[in-house]
Amino acid sequence: MKKNGIVLRFLQRPSAVIGLTILALQVIAVIFAPWIVPYSPIEANPLVSLEAPSVAHWLGTDVSGMDIFSRIVYATRINLLISITAVIVAFVIGVPLGLLIGYYRGLLSATVMRLFDFIQSFPVFVLGMALVSVMGQEIWNVAIVLAVLFIPMFARLIRAEVLSLRERPFISAARCSGATDLSIMFRHILPNAMTPAIVQISISIGMAILLTAGLSFVGAGVRMPTPEWGLMVSIGAQQMILGVWWVALFPGLAIVLAVLCFALLGDAAREVADPTARRR
């Protein structure tokens, strides 16, 4: 009943409804892309280069004659695949790591925290460009790089919660009852420390989408002819001065909607998880 109440409160928020609607459209694009698009997303046709939006090409074509609508739909797969994979990997690694360095204090914990400080001292975008250039411009390499950037974020969130929970009376009671450290960490502390990290998942996916698009925009991410929103904006930006606005505009709107979707879901989740954060 309690879970049903949380879901109901979540769905009662307009931000959650809007976010879920946009997310549903993205899921449809990911699953049914081959049946939705009228053209191949990677086959060029110079005969229809830079055509404006029309009945034949709903969102126009780019400089290579590739249909923009078809590429945007397929790019949803690429961008969400990279972003969600990166955040899941960061969550799976960062949460247990944050739990350990929060529960056990000492040289190892301090060393890990200094490593996190080193990683986070670099501008995220610059560090991402450097790592991708070293590892290679492949889809999975971009996802790995983003995961490395997000691991400290999840680990710090969990560590902060663990530090406040490890001295609570119920933890002391568990120790007195003979519970092992492993049992205390994973049965008593972790379930009570997960809320901030779970809320952060949605926000981090939006950040990962922006970083993926940004890396591709500057030529350090996904390469042609793979359909990717940032890469499409980069190609279209070169044509905007000539009045060809549609090549960059529609992929840019796709990025805005995708990031907005996860930001709204994260905001709604935060309000449900923390009653003091609810808007009046």
PDB file of C-alpha atoms in Angstrom:
ATOM      1  CA  MET A   1       0.000   0.000   0.000  1.00  0.00           C
ATOM      2  CA  LYS A   2       2.848   2.334   0.830  1.00  0.00           C
ATOM      3  CA  LYS A   3       4.446   1.779  -2.581  1.00  0.00           C
ATOM      4  CA  ASN A   4       1.110   2.424  -4.301  1.00  0.00           C
ATOM      5  CA  GLY A   5       0.826   5.674  -2.351  1.00  0.00           C
ATOM      6  CA  ILE A   6       4.285   6.796  -3.496  1.00  0.00           C
ATOM      7  CA  VAL A   7       3.448   6.016  -7.129  1.00  0.00           C
ATOM      8  CA  LEU A   8       0.143   7.871  -6.836  1.00  0.00           C
ATOM      9  CA  ARG A   9       1.818  10.948  -5.344  1.00  0.00           C
ATOM     10  CA  PHE A  10       4.412  10.810  -8.121  1.00  0.00           C
ATOM     11  CA  LEU A  11       1.759  10.627 -10.862  1.00  0.00           C
ATOM     12  CA  GLN A  12      -0.203  13.505  -9.325  1.00  0.00           C
ATOM     13  CA  ARG A  13       2.578  15.918 -10.167  1.00  0.00           C
ATOM     14  CA  PRO A  14       2.304  17.697 -13.539  1.00  0.00           C
ATOM     15  CA  SER A  15       6.068  17.508 -14.015  1.00  0.00           C
ATOM     16  CA  ALA A  16       5.928  13.718 -13.693  1.00  0.00           C
ATOM     17  CA  VAL A  17       3.078  13.426 -16.196  1.00  0.00           C
ATOM     18  CA  ILE A  18       4.853  15.632 -18.741  1.00  0.00           C
ATOM     19  CA  GLY A  19       8.152  13.806 -18.202  1.00  0.00           C
ATOM     20  CA  LEU A  20       6.552  10.371 -18.558  1.00  0.00           C
ATOM     21  CA  THR A  21       4.760  11.480 -21.733  1.00  0.00           C
ATOM     22  CA  ILE A  22       8.004  12.610 -23.353  1.00  0.00           C
ATOM     23  CA  LEU A  23       9.733   9.454 -22.116  1.00  0.00           C
ATOM     24  CA  ALA A  24       6.973   7.307 -23.650  1.00  0.00           C
ATOM     25  CA  LEU A  25       7.539   9.016 -27.013  1.00  0.00           C
ATOM     26  CA  GLN A  26      11.248   8.275 -26.766  1.00  0.00           C
ATOM     27  CA  VAL A  27      10.601   4.641 -25.884  1.00  0.00           C
ATOM     28  CA  ILE A  28       8.291   4.347 -28.898  1.00  0.00           C
ATOM     29  CA  ALA A  29      11.028   5.821 -31.092  1.00  0.00           C
ATOM     30  CA  VAL A  30      13.588   3.369 -29.702  1.00  0.00           C
ATOM     31  CA  ILE A  31      11.417   0.265 -30.132  1.00  0.00           C
ATOM     32  CA  PHE A  32       9.555   1.040 -33.338  1.00  0.00           C
ATOM     33  CA  ALA A  33      12.169   3.107 -35.218  1.00  0.00           C
ATOM     34  CA  PRO A  34      12.359   0.740 -38.249  1.00  0.00           C
ATOM     35  CA  TRP A  35       8.593   1.036 -38.739  1.00  0.00           C
ATOM     36  CA  ILE A  36       8.342   4.761 -38.037  1.00  0.00           C
ATOM     37  CA  VAL A  37      11.013   6.233 -40.302  1.00  0.00           C
ATOM     38  CA  PRO A  38      10.370   6.609 -44.040  1.00  0.00           C
ATOM     39  CA  TYR A  39      14.063   6.570 -45.054  1.00  0.00           C
ATOM     40  CA  SER A  40      17.353   5.000 -44.041  1.00  0.00           C
ATOM     41  CA  PRO A  41      19.132   7.095 -41.397  1.00  0.00           C
ATOM     42  CA  ILE A  42      22.621   6.479 -42.853  1.00  0.00           C
ATOM     43  CA  GLU A  43      22.136   6.429 -46.643  1.00  0.00           C
ATOM     44  CA  ALA A  44      23.040   9.694 -48.353  1.00  0.00           C
ATOM     45  CA  ASN A  45      21.207  11.033 -51.395  1.00  0.00           C
ATOM     46  CA  PRO A  46      22.968  14.108 -52.868  1.00  0.00           C
ATOM     47  CA  LEU A  47      20.020  14.696 -55.201  1.00  0.00           C
ATOM     48  CA  VAL A  48      17.894  15.948 -52.289  1.00  0.00           C
ATOM     49  CA  SER A  49      20.618  17.789 -50.376  1.00  0.00           C
ATOM     50  CA  LEU A  50      19.419  20.540 -48.003  1.00  0.00           C
ATOM     51  CA  GLU A  51      15.746  20.247 -48.902  1.00  0.00           C
ATOM     52  CA  ALA A  52      13.416  22.242 -46.660  1.00  0.00           C
ATOM     53  CA  PRO A  53      10.686  20.463 -44.658  1.00  0.00           C
ATOM     54  CA  SER A  54       8.070  19.087 -47.027  1.00  0.00           C
ATOM     55  CA  VAL A  55       5.592  16.257 -47.455  1.00  0.00           C
ATOM     56  CA  ALA A  56       8.366  13.977 -48.744  1.00  0.00           C
ATOM     57  CA  HIS A  57      10.816  14.928 -45.990  1.00  0.00           C
ATOM     58  CA  TRP A  58       8.883  16.074 -42.918  1.00  0.00           C
ATOM     59  CA  LEU A  59      11.858  17.784 -41.242  1.00  0.00           C
ATOM     60  CA  GLY A  60      13.950  18.351 -44.356  1.00  0.00           C
ATOM     61  CA  THR A  61      17.303  16.857 -45.322  1.00  0.00           C
ATOM     62  CA  ASP A  62      20.912  17.625 -44.401  1.00  0.00           C
ATOM     63  CA  VAL A  63      23.896  18.469 -46.594  1.00  0.00           C
ATOM     64  CA  SER A  64      24.334  14.794 -47.537  1.00  0.00           C
ATOM     65  CA  GLY A  65      20.676  14.367 -48.444  1.00  0.00           C
ATOM     66  CA  MET A  66      19.886  12.191 -45.400  1.00  0.00           C
ATOM     67  CA  ASP A  67      16.376  12.524 -43.997  1.00  0.00           C
ATOM     68  CA  ILE A  68      16.505  14.482 -40.725  1.00  0.00           C
ATOM     69  CA  PHE A  69      13.370  12.937 -39.220  1.00  0.00           C
ATOM     70  CA  SER A  70      14.698   9.413 -39.780  1.00  0.00           C
ATOM     71  CA  ARG A  71      18.052  10.310 -38.244  1.00  0.00           C
ATOM     72  CA  ILE A  72      16.452  11.975 -35.194  1.00  0.00           C
ATOM     73  CA  VAL A  73      14.311   8.909 -34.496  1.00  0.00           C
ATOM     74  CA  TYR A  74      17.263   6.534 -34.773  1.00  0.00           C
ATOM     75  CA  ALA A  75      19.493   8.905 -32.799  1.00  0.00           C
ATOM     76  CA  THR A  76      17.118   8.428 -29.870  1.00  0.00           C
ATOM     77  CA  ARG A  77      18.431   4.871 -29.636  1.00  0.00           C
ATOM     78  CA  ILE A  78      22.061   5.982 -29.647  1.00  0.00           C
ATOM     79  CA  ASN A  79      21.720   8.846 -27.182  1.00  0.00           C
ATOM     80  CA  LEU A  80      19.568   6.942 -24.695  1.00  0.00           C
ATOM     81  CA  LEU A  81      21.722   3.811 -25.006  1.00  0.00           C
ATOM     82  CA  ILE A  82      24.897   5.742 -24.189  1.00  0.00           C
ATOM     83  CA  SER A  83      23.342   7.847 -21.432  1.00  0.00           C
ATOM     84  CA  ILE A  84      21.361   5.140 -19.632  1.00  0.00           C
ATOM     85  CA  THR A  85      24.218   2.616 -19.871  1.00  0.00           C
ATOM     86  CA  ALA A  86      26.690   5.137 -18.459  1.00  0.00           C
ATOM     87  CA  VAL A  87      24.434   6.084 -15.547  1.00  0.00           C
ATOM     88  CA  ILE A  88      23.580   2.459 -14.697  1.00  0.00           C
ATOM     89  CA  VAL A  89      27.273   1.488 -14.658  1.00  0.00           C
ATOM     90  CA  ALA A  90      28.090   4.536 -12.519  1.00  0.00           C
ATOM     91  CA  PHE A  91      25.246   3.691 -10.135  1.00  0.00           C
ATOM     92  CA  VAL A  92      26.213   0.014  -9.810  1.00  0.00           C
ATOM     93  CA  ILE A  93      29.851   0.875  -9.091  1.00  0.00           C
ATOM     94  CA  GLY A  94      29.415   4.149  -7.227  1.00  0.00           C
ATOM     95  CA  VAL A  95      26.781   3.041  -4.707  1.00  0.00           C
ATOM     96  CA  PRO A  96      28.700   0.080  -3.171  1.00  0.00           C
ATOM     97  CA  LEU A  97      31.917   2.116  -3.300  1.00  0.00           C
ATOM     98  CA  GLY A  98      30.281   5.016  -1.466  1.00  0.00           C
ATOM     99  CA  LEU A  99      28.864   2.585   1.078  1.00  0.00           C
ATOM    100  CA  LEU A 100      32.282   1.095   1.805  1.00  0.00           C
ATOM    101  CA  ILE A 101      34.220   4.356   2.067  1.00  0.00           C
ATOM    102  CA  GLY A 102      31.463   5.826   4.222  1.00  0.00           C
ATOM    103  CA  TYR A 103      31.310   2.899   6.640  1.00  0.00           C
ATOM    104  CA  TYR A 104      35.037   2.182   6.873  1.00  0.00           C
ATOM    105  CA  ARG A 105      37.129   5.248   7.628  1.00  0.00           C
ATOM    106  CA  GLY A 106      40.871   5.151   7.176  1.00  0.00           C
ATOM    107  CA  LEU A 107      43.659   5.379   4.624  1.00  0.00           C
ATOM    108  CA  LEU A 108      41.755   3.554   1.861  1.00  0.00           C
ATOM    109  CA  SER A 109      38.692   5.758   2.272  1.00  0.00           C
ATOM    110  CA  ALA A 110      40.826   8.912   2.240  1.00  0.00           C
ATOM    111  CA  THR A 111      42.719   7.717  -0.849  1.00  0.00           C
ATOM    112  CA  VAL A 112      39.508   7.027  -2.766  1.00  0.00           C
ATOM    113  CA  MET A 113      38.121  10.452  -1.820  1.00  0.00           C
ATOM    114  CA  ARG A 114      41.297  12.167  -3.020  1.00  0.00           C
ATOM    115  CA  LEU A 115      40.986  10.250  -6.310  1.00  0.00           C
ATOM    116  CA  PHE A 116      37.425  11.521  -6.639  1.00  0.00           C
ATOM    117  CA  ASP A 117      38.666  15.046  -5.905  1.00  0.00           C
ATOM    118  CA  PHE A 118      41.242  14.663  -8.682  1.00  0.00           C
ATOM    119  CA  ILE A 119      38.641  13.477 -11.201  1.00  0.00           C
ATOM    120  CA  GLN A 120      36.136  16.176 -10.290  1.00  0.00           C
ATOM    121  CA  SER A 121      38.760  18.943 -10.278  1.00  0.00           C
ATOM    122  CA  PHE A 122      38.794  18.814 -14.086  1.00  0.00           C
ATOM    123  CA  PRO A 123      35.993  20.423 -16.083  1.00  0.00           C
ATOM    124  CA  VAL A 124      33.716  17.494 -16.928  1.00  0.00           C
ATOM    125  CA  PHE A 125      33.524  18.276 -20.636  1.00  0.00           C
ATOM    126  CA  VAL A 126      37.291  18.744 -21.041  1.00  0.00           C
ATOM    127  CA  LEU A 127      38.043  15.517 -19.167  1.00  0.00           C
ATOM    128  CA  GLY A 128      35.448  13.701 -21.266  1.00  0.00           C
ATOM    129  CA  MET A 129      37.077  14.928 -24.473  1.00  0.00           C
ATOM    130  CA  ALA A 130      40.506  13.817 -23.272  1.00  0.00           C
ATOM    131  CA  LEU A 131      39.334  10.333 -22.266  1.00  0.00           C
ATOM    132  CA  VAL A 132      37.383   9.765 -25.493  1.00  0.00           C
ATOM    133  CA  SER A 133      40.346  10.886 -27.602  1.00  0.00           C
ATOM    134  CA  VAL A 134      42.544   8.348 -25.780  1.00  0.00           C
ATOM    135  CA  MET A 135      40.066   5.448 -25.852  1.00  0.00           C
ATOM    136  CA  GLY A 136      38.656   6.052 -29.333  1.00  0.00           C
ATOM    137  CA  GLN A 137      35.431   7.475 -30.731  1.00  0.00           C
ATOM    138  CA  GLU A 138      33.189   4.454 -30.320  1.00  0.00           C
ATOM    139  CA  ILE A 139      29.706   4.334 -28.800  1.00  0.00           C
ATOM    140  CA  TRP A 140      30.716   2.080 -25.910  1.00  0.00           C
ATOM    141  CA  ASN A 141      33.840   4.120 -25.215  1.00  0.00           C
ATOM    142  CA  VAL A 142      31.712   7.252 -24.836  1.00  0.00           C
ATOM    143  CA  ALA A 143      29.458   5.359 -22.391  1.00  0.00           C
ATOM    144  CA  ILE A 144      32.487   4.164 -20.371  1.00  0.00           C
ATOM    145  CA  VAL A 145      33.916   7.676 -20.196  1.00  0.00           C
ATOM    146  CA  LEU A 146      30.615   9.106 -18.954  1.00  0.00           C
ATOM    147  CA  ALA A 147      30.367   6.322 -16.358  1.00  0.00           C
ATOM    148  CA  VAL A 148      33.828   7.207 -15.048  1.00  0.00           C
ATOM    149  CA  LEU A 149      32.735  10.845 -14.726  1.00  0.00           C
ATOM    150  CA  PHE A 150      29.533   9.961 -12.843  1.00  0.00           C
ATOM    151  CA  ILE A 151      30.895   7.340 -10.415  1.00  0.00           C
ATOM    152  CA  PRO A 152      32.251   9.965  -7.944  1.00  0.00           C
ATOM    153  CA  MET A 153      28.863  11.696  -7.939  1.00  0.00           C
ATOM    154  CA  PHE A 154      26.941   8.589  -6.826  1.00  0.00           C
ATOM    155  CA  ALA A 155      29.695   7.500  -4.418  1.00  0.00           C
ATOM    156  CA  ARG A 156      29.724  10.890  -2.687  1.00  0.00           C
ATOM    157  CA  LEU A 157      25.926  10.914  -2.338  1.00  0.00           C
ATOM    158  CA  ILE A 158      25.881   7.487  -0.701  1.00  0.00           C
ATOM    159  CA  ARG A 159      28.906   8.259   1.473  1.00  0.00           C
ATOM    160  CA  ALA A 160      27.254  11.395   2.834  1.00  0.00           C
ATOM    161  CA  GLU A 161      24.152   9.398   3.761  1.00  0.00           C
ATOM    162  CA  VAL A 162      26.177   6.573   5.312  1.00  0.00           C
ATOM    163  CA  LEU A 163      28.157   8.989   7.468  1.00  0.00           C
ATOM    164  CA  SER A 164      24.912  10.324   8.940  1.00  0.00           C
ATOM    165  CA  LEU A 165      23.367   6.877   9.418  1.00  0.00           C
ATOM    166  CA  ARG A 166      26.250   4.812  10.810  1.00  0.00           C
ATOM    167  CA  GLU A 167      25.996   6.375  14.277  1.00  0.00           C
ATOM    168  CA  ARG A 168      22.204   6.202  14.562  1.00  0.00           C
ATOM    169  CA  PRO A 169      20.683   4.222  17.486  1.00  0.00           C
ATOM    170  CA  PHE A 170      19.220   1.504  15.240  1.00  0.00           C
ATOM    171  CA  ILE A 171      22.709   0.784  13.847  1.00  0.00           C
ATOM    172  CA  SER A 172      24.092   0.549  17.371  1.00  0.00           C
ATOM    173  CA  ALA A 173      21.262  -1.837  18.224  1.00  0.00           C
ATOM    174  CA  ALA A 174      22.142  -3.986  15.217  1.00  0.00           C
ATOM    175  CA  ARG A 175      25.771  -4.160  16.354  1.00  0.00           C
ATOM    176  CA  CYS A 176      24.712  -5.138  19.869  1.00  0.00           C
ATOM    177  CA  SER A 177      22.550  -7.924  18.454  1.00  0.00           C
ATOM    178  CA  GLY A 178      25.610  -9.451  16.820  1.00  0.00           C
ATOM    179  CA  ALA A 179      25.064  -8.329  13.214  1.00  0.00           C
ATOM    180  CA  THR A 180      28.171  -8.382  11.030  1.00  0.00           C
ATOM    181  CA  ASP A 181      29.493  -5.305   9.248  1.00  0.00           C
ATOM    182  CA  LEU A 182      28.298  -6.720   5.933  1.00  0.00           C
ATOM    183  CA  SER A 183      24.801  -7.235   7.299  1.00  0.00           C
ATOM    184  CA  ILE A 184      24.703  -3.765   8.828  1.00  0.00           C
ATOM    185  CA  MET A 185      25.842  -2.119   5.609  1.00  0.00           C
ATOM    186  CA  PHE A 186      23.553  -3.891   3.165  1.00  0.00           C
ATOM    187  CA  ARG A 187      20.511  -4.650   5.337  1.00  0.00           C
ATOM    188  CA  HIS A 188      20.295  -1.614   7.575  1.00  0.00           C
ATOM    189  CA  ILE A 189      22.265   1.313   6.114  1.00  0.00           C
ATOM    190  CA  LEU A 190      21.994   0.937   2.343  1.00  0.00           C
ATOM    191  CA  PRO A 191      18.155   0.782   2.108  1.00  0.00           C
ATOM    192  CA  ASN A 192      17.981   4.015   4.114  1.00  0.00           C
ATOM    193  CA  ALA A 193      20.695   5.737   2.080  1.00  0.00           C
ATOM    194  CA  MET A 194      19.425   4.995  -1.427  1.00  0.00           C
ATOM    195  CA  THR A 195      16.877   7.794  -1.923  1.00  0.00           C
ATOM    196  CA  PRO A 196      19.289  10.581  -3.021  1.00  0.00           C
ATOM    197  CA  ALA A 197      21.089   8.236  -5.432  1.00  0.00           C
ATOM    198  CA  ILE A 198      17.820   7.021  -6.968  1.00  0.00           C
ATOM    199  CA  VAL A 199      16.666  10.613  -7.508  1.00  0.00           C
ATOM    200  CA  GLN A 200      20.059  11.448  -8.999  1.00  0.00           C
ATOM    201  CA  ILE A 201      19.667   8.732 -11.667  1.00  0.00           C
ATOM    202  CA  SER A 202      17.138  10.737 -13.684  1.00  0.00           C
ATOM    203  CA  ILE A 203      19.113  13.969 -13.416  1.00  0.00           C
ATOM    204  CA  SER A 204      22.337  12.194 -14.397  1.00  0.00           C
ATOM    205  CA  ILE A 205      20.741  10.695 -17.518  1.00  0.00           C
ATOM    206  CA  GLY A 206      19.850  14.223 -18.651  1.00  0.00           C
ATOM    207  CA  MET A 207      23.415  15.351 -17.961  1.00  0.00           C
ATOM    208  CA  ALA A 208      24.752  12.343 -19.871  1.00  0.00           C
ATOM    209  CA  ILE A 209      22.587  13.216 -22.890  1.00  0.00           C
ATOM    210  CA  LEU A 210      24.003  16.757 -22.881  1.00  0.00           C
ATOM    211  CA  LEU A 211      27.573  15.508 -22.527  1.00  0.00           C
ATOM    212  CA  THR A 212      27.122  12.925 -25.290  1.00  0.00           C
ATOM    213  CA  ALA A 213      25.693  15.563 -27.623  1.00  0.00           C
ATOM    214  CA  GLY A 214      28.412  18.040 -26.654  1.00  0.00           C
ATOM    215  CA  LEU A 215      31.228  15.579 -27.288  1.00  0.00           C
ATOM    216  CA  SER A 216      29.798  14.703 -30.688  1.00  0.00           C
ATOM    217  CA  PHE A 217      29.260  18.393 -31.497  1.00  0.00           C
ATOM    218  CA  VAL A 218      32.977  19.144 -31.125  1.00  0.00           C
ATOM    219  CA  GLY A 219      33.983  15.976 -32.960  1.00  0.00           C
ATOM    220  CA  ALA A 220      35.069  13.962 -29.918  1.00  0.00           C
ATOM    221  CA  GLY A 221      32.047  11.664 -29.652  1.00  0.00           C
ATOM    222  CA  VAL A 222      30.043   9.569 -32.090  1.00  0.00           C
ATOM    223  CA  ARG A 223      31.256   9.690 -35.684  1.00  0.00           C
ATOM    224  CA  MET A 224      29.400   9.910 -38.991  1.00  0.00           C
ATOM    225  CA  PRO A 225      27.301   8.366 -40.393  1.00  0.00           C
ATOM    226  CA  THR A 226      25.918   7.186 -37.040  1.00  0.00           C
ATOM    227  CA  PRO A 227      22.804   9.245 -36.237  1.00  0.00           C
ATOM    228  CA  GLU A 228      23.387  11.266 -33.068  1.00  0.00           C
ATOM    229  CA  TRP A 229      21.717  14.505 -32.015  1.00  0.00           C
ATOM    230  CA  GLY A 230      24.857  16.504 -31.169  1.00  0.00           C
ATOM    231  CA  LEU A 231      26.569  15.418 -34.373  1.00  0.00           C
ATOM    232  CA  MET A 232      23.506  16.472 -36.373  1.00  0.00           C
ATOM    233  CA  VAL A 233      23.492  19.895 -34.708  1.00  0.00           C
ATOM    234  CA  SER A 234      27.198  20.259 -35.507  1.00  0.00           C
ATOM    235  CA  ILE A 235      26.588  19.516 -39.177  1.00  0.00           C
ATOM    236  CA  GLY A 236      23.595  21.859 -39.314  1.00  0.00           C
ATOM    237  CA  ALA A 237      25.384  24.718 -37.526  1.00  0.00           C
ATOM    238  CA  GLN A 238      27.662  25.108 -40.528  1.00  0.00           C
ATOM    239  CA  GLN A 239      24.619  25.735 -42.741  1.00  0.00           C
ATOM    240  CA  MET A 240      22.658  28.131 -40.517  1.00  0.00           C
ATOM    241  CA  ILE A 241      24.513  31.190 -41.800  1.00  0.00           C
ATOM    242  CA  LEU A 242      23.116  30.320 -45.242  1.00  0.00           C
ATOM    243  CA  GLY A 243      19.547  30.293 -43.918  1.00  0.00           C
ATOM    244  CA  VAL A 244      19.313  26.498 -43.720  1.00  0.00           C
ATOM    245  CA  TRP A 245      17.839  26.450 -40.203  1.00  0.00           C
ATOM    246  CA  TRP A 246      16.106  23.071 -40.129  1.00  0.00           C
ATOM    247  CA  VAL A 247      19.233  20.903 -40.147  1.00  0.00           C
ATOM    248  CA  ALA A 248      20.334  22.083 -36.693  1.00  0.00           C
ATOM    249  CA  LEU A 249      16.992  23.178 -35.197  1.00  0.00           C
ATOM    250  CA  PHE A 250      15.145  19.861 -35.031  1.00  0.00           C
ATOM    251  CA  PRO A 251      17.994  17.775 -33.526  1.00  0.00           C
ATOM    252  CA  GLY A 252      18.520  20.609 -31.049  1.00  0.00           C
ATOM    253  CA  LEU A 253      14.860  20.437 -30.040  1.00  0.00           C
ATOM    254  CA  ALA A 254      15.210  16.669 -29.594  1.00  0.00           C
ATOM    255  CA  ILE A 255      18.071  17.274 -27.129  1.00  0.00           C
ATOM    256  CA  VAL A 256      16.017  19.888 -25.265  1.00  0.00           C
ATOM    257  CA  LEU A 257      13.009  17.586 -24.924  1.00  0.00           C
ATOM    258  CA  ALA A 258      15.090  14.600 -23.830  1.00  0.00           C
ATOM    259  CA  VAL A 259      16.947  16.562 -21.147  1.00  0.00           C
ATOM    260  CA  LEU A 260      13.714  18.273 -20.052  1.00  0.00           C
ATOM    261  CA  CYS A 261      12.044  14.867 -19.716  1.00  0.00           C
ATOM    262  CA  PHE A 262      14.590  13.511 -17.246  1.00  0.00           C
ATOM    263  CA  ALA A 263      14.884  16.820 -15.403  1.00  0.00           C
ATOM    264  CA  LEU A 264      11.106  16.833 -14.815  1.00  0.00           C
ATOM    265  CA  LEU A 265      11.123  13.210 -13.676  1.00  0.00           C
ATOM    266  CA  GLY A 266      14.025  13.882 -11.334  1.00  0.00           C
ATOM    267  CA  ASP A 267      12.290  16.937  -9.893  1.00  0.00           C
ATOM    268  CA  ALA A 268       9.074  14.993  -9.307  1.00  0.00           C
ATOM    269  CA  ALA A 269      10.986  12.110  -7.700  1.00  0.00           C
ATOM    270  CA  ARG A 270      12.811  14.554  -5.409  1.00  0.00           C
ATOM    271  CA  GLU A 271       9.529  16.107  -4.283  1.00  0.00           C
ATOM    272  CA  VAL A 272       8.015  12.707  -3.519  1.00  0.00           C
ATOM    273  CA  ALA A 273      11.123  11.483  -1.691  1.00  0.00           C
ATOM    274  CA  ASP A 274      11.580  14.693   0.320  1.00  0.00           C
ATOM    275  CA  PRO A 275       8.287  16.234   1.519  1.00  0.00           C
ATOM    276  CA  THR A 276      10.097  19.428   2.566  1.00  0.00           C
ATOM    277  CA  ALA A 277      11.085  20.009  -1.065  1.00  0.00           C
ATOM    278  CA  ARG A 278       7.513  20.031  -2.368  1.00  0.00           C
ATOM    279  CA  ARG A 279       6.389  23.224  -3.992  1.00  0.00           C
ATOM    280  CA  ARG A 280       3.684  25.169  -2.335  1.00  0.00           C
TER     281      ARG A 280
END
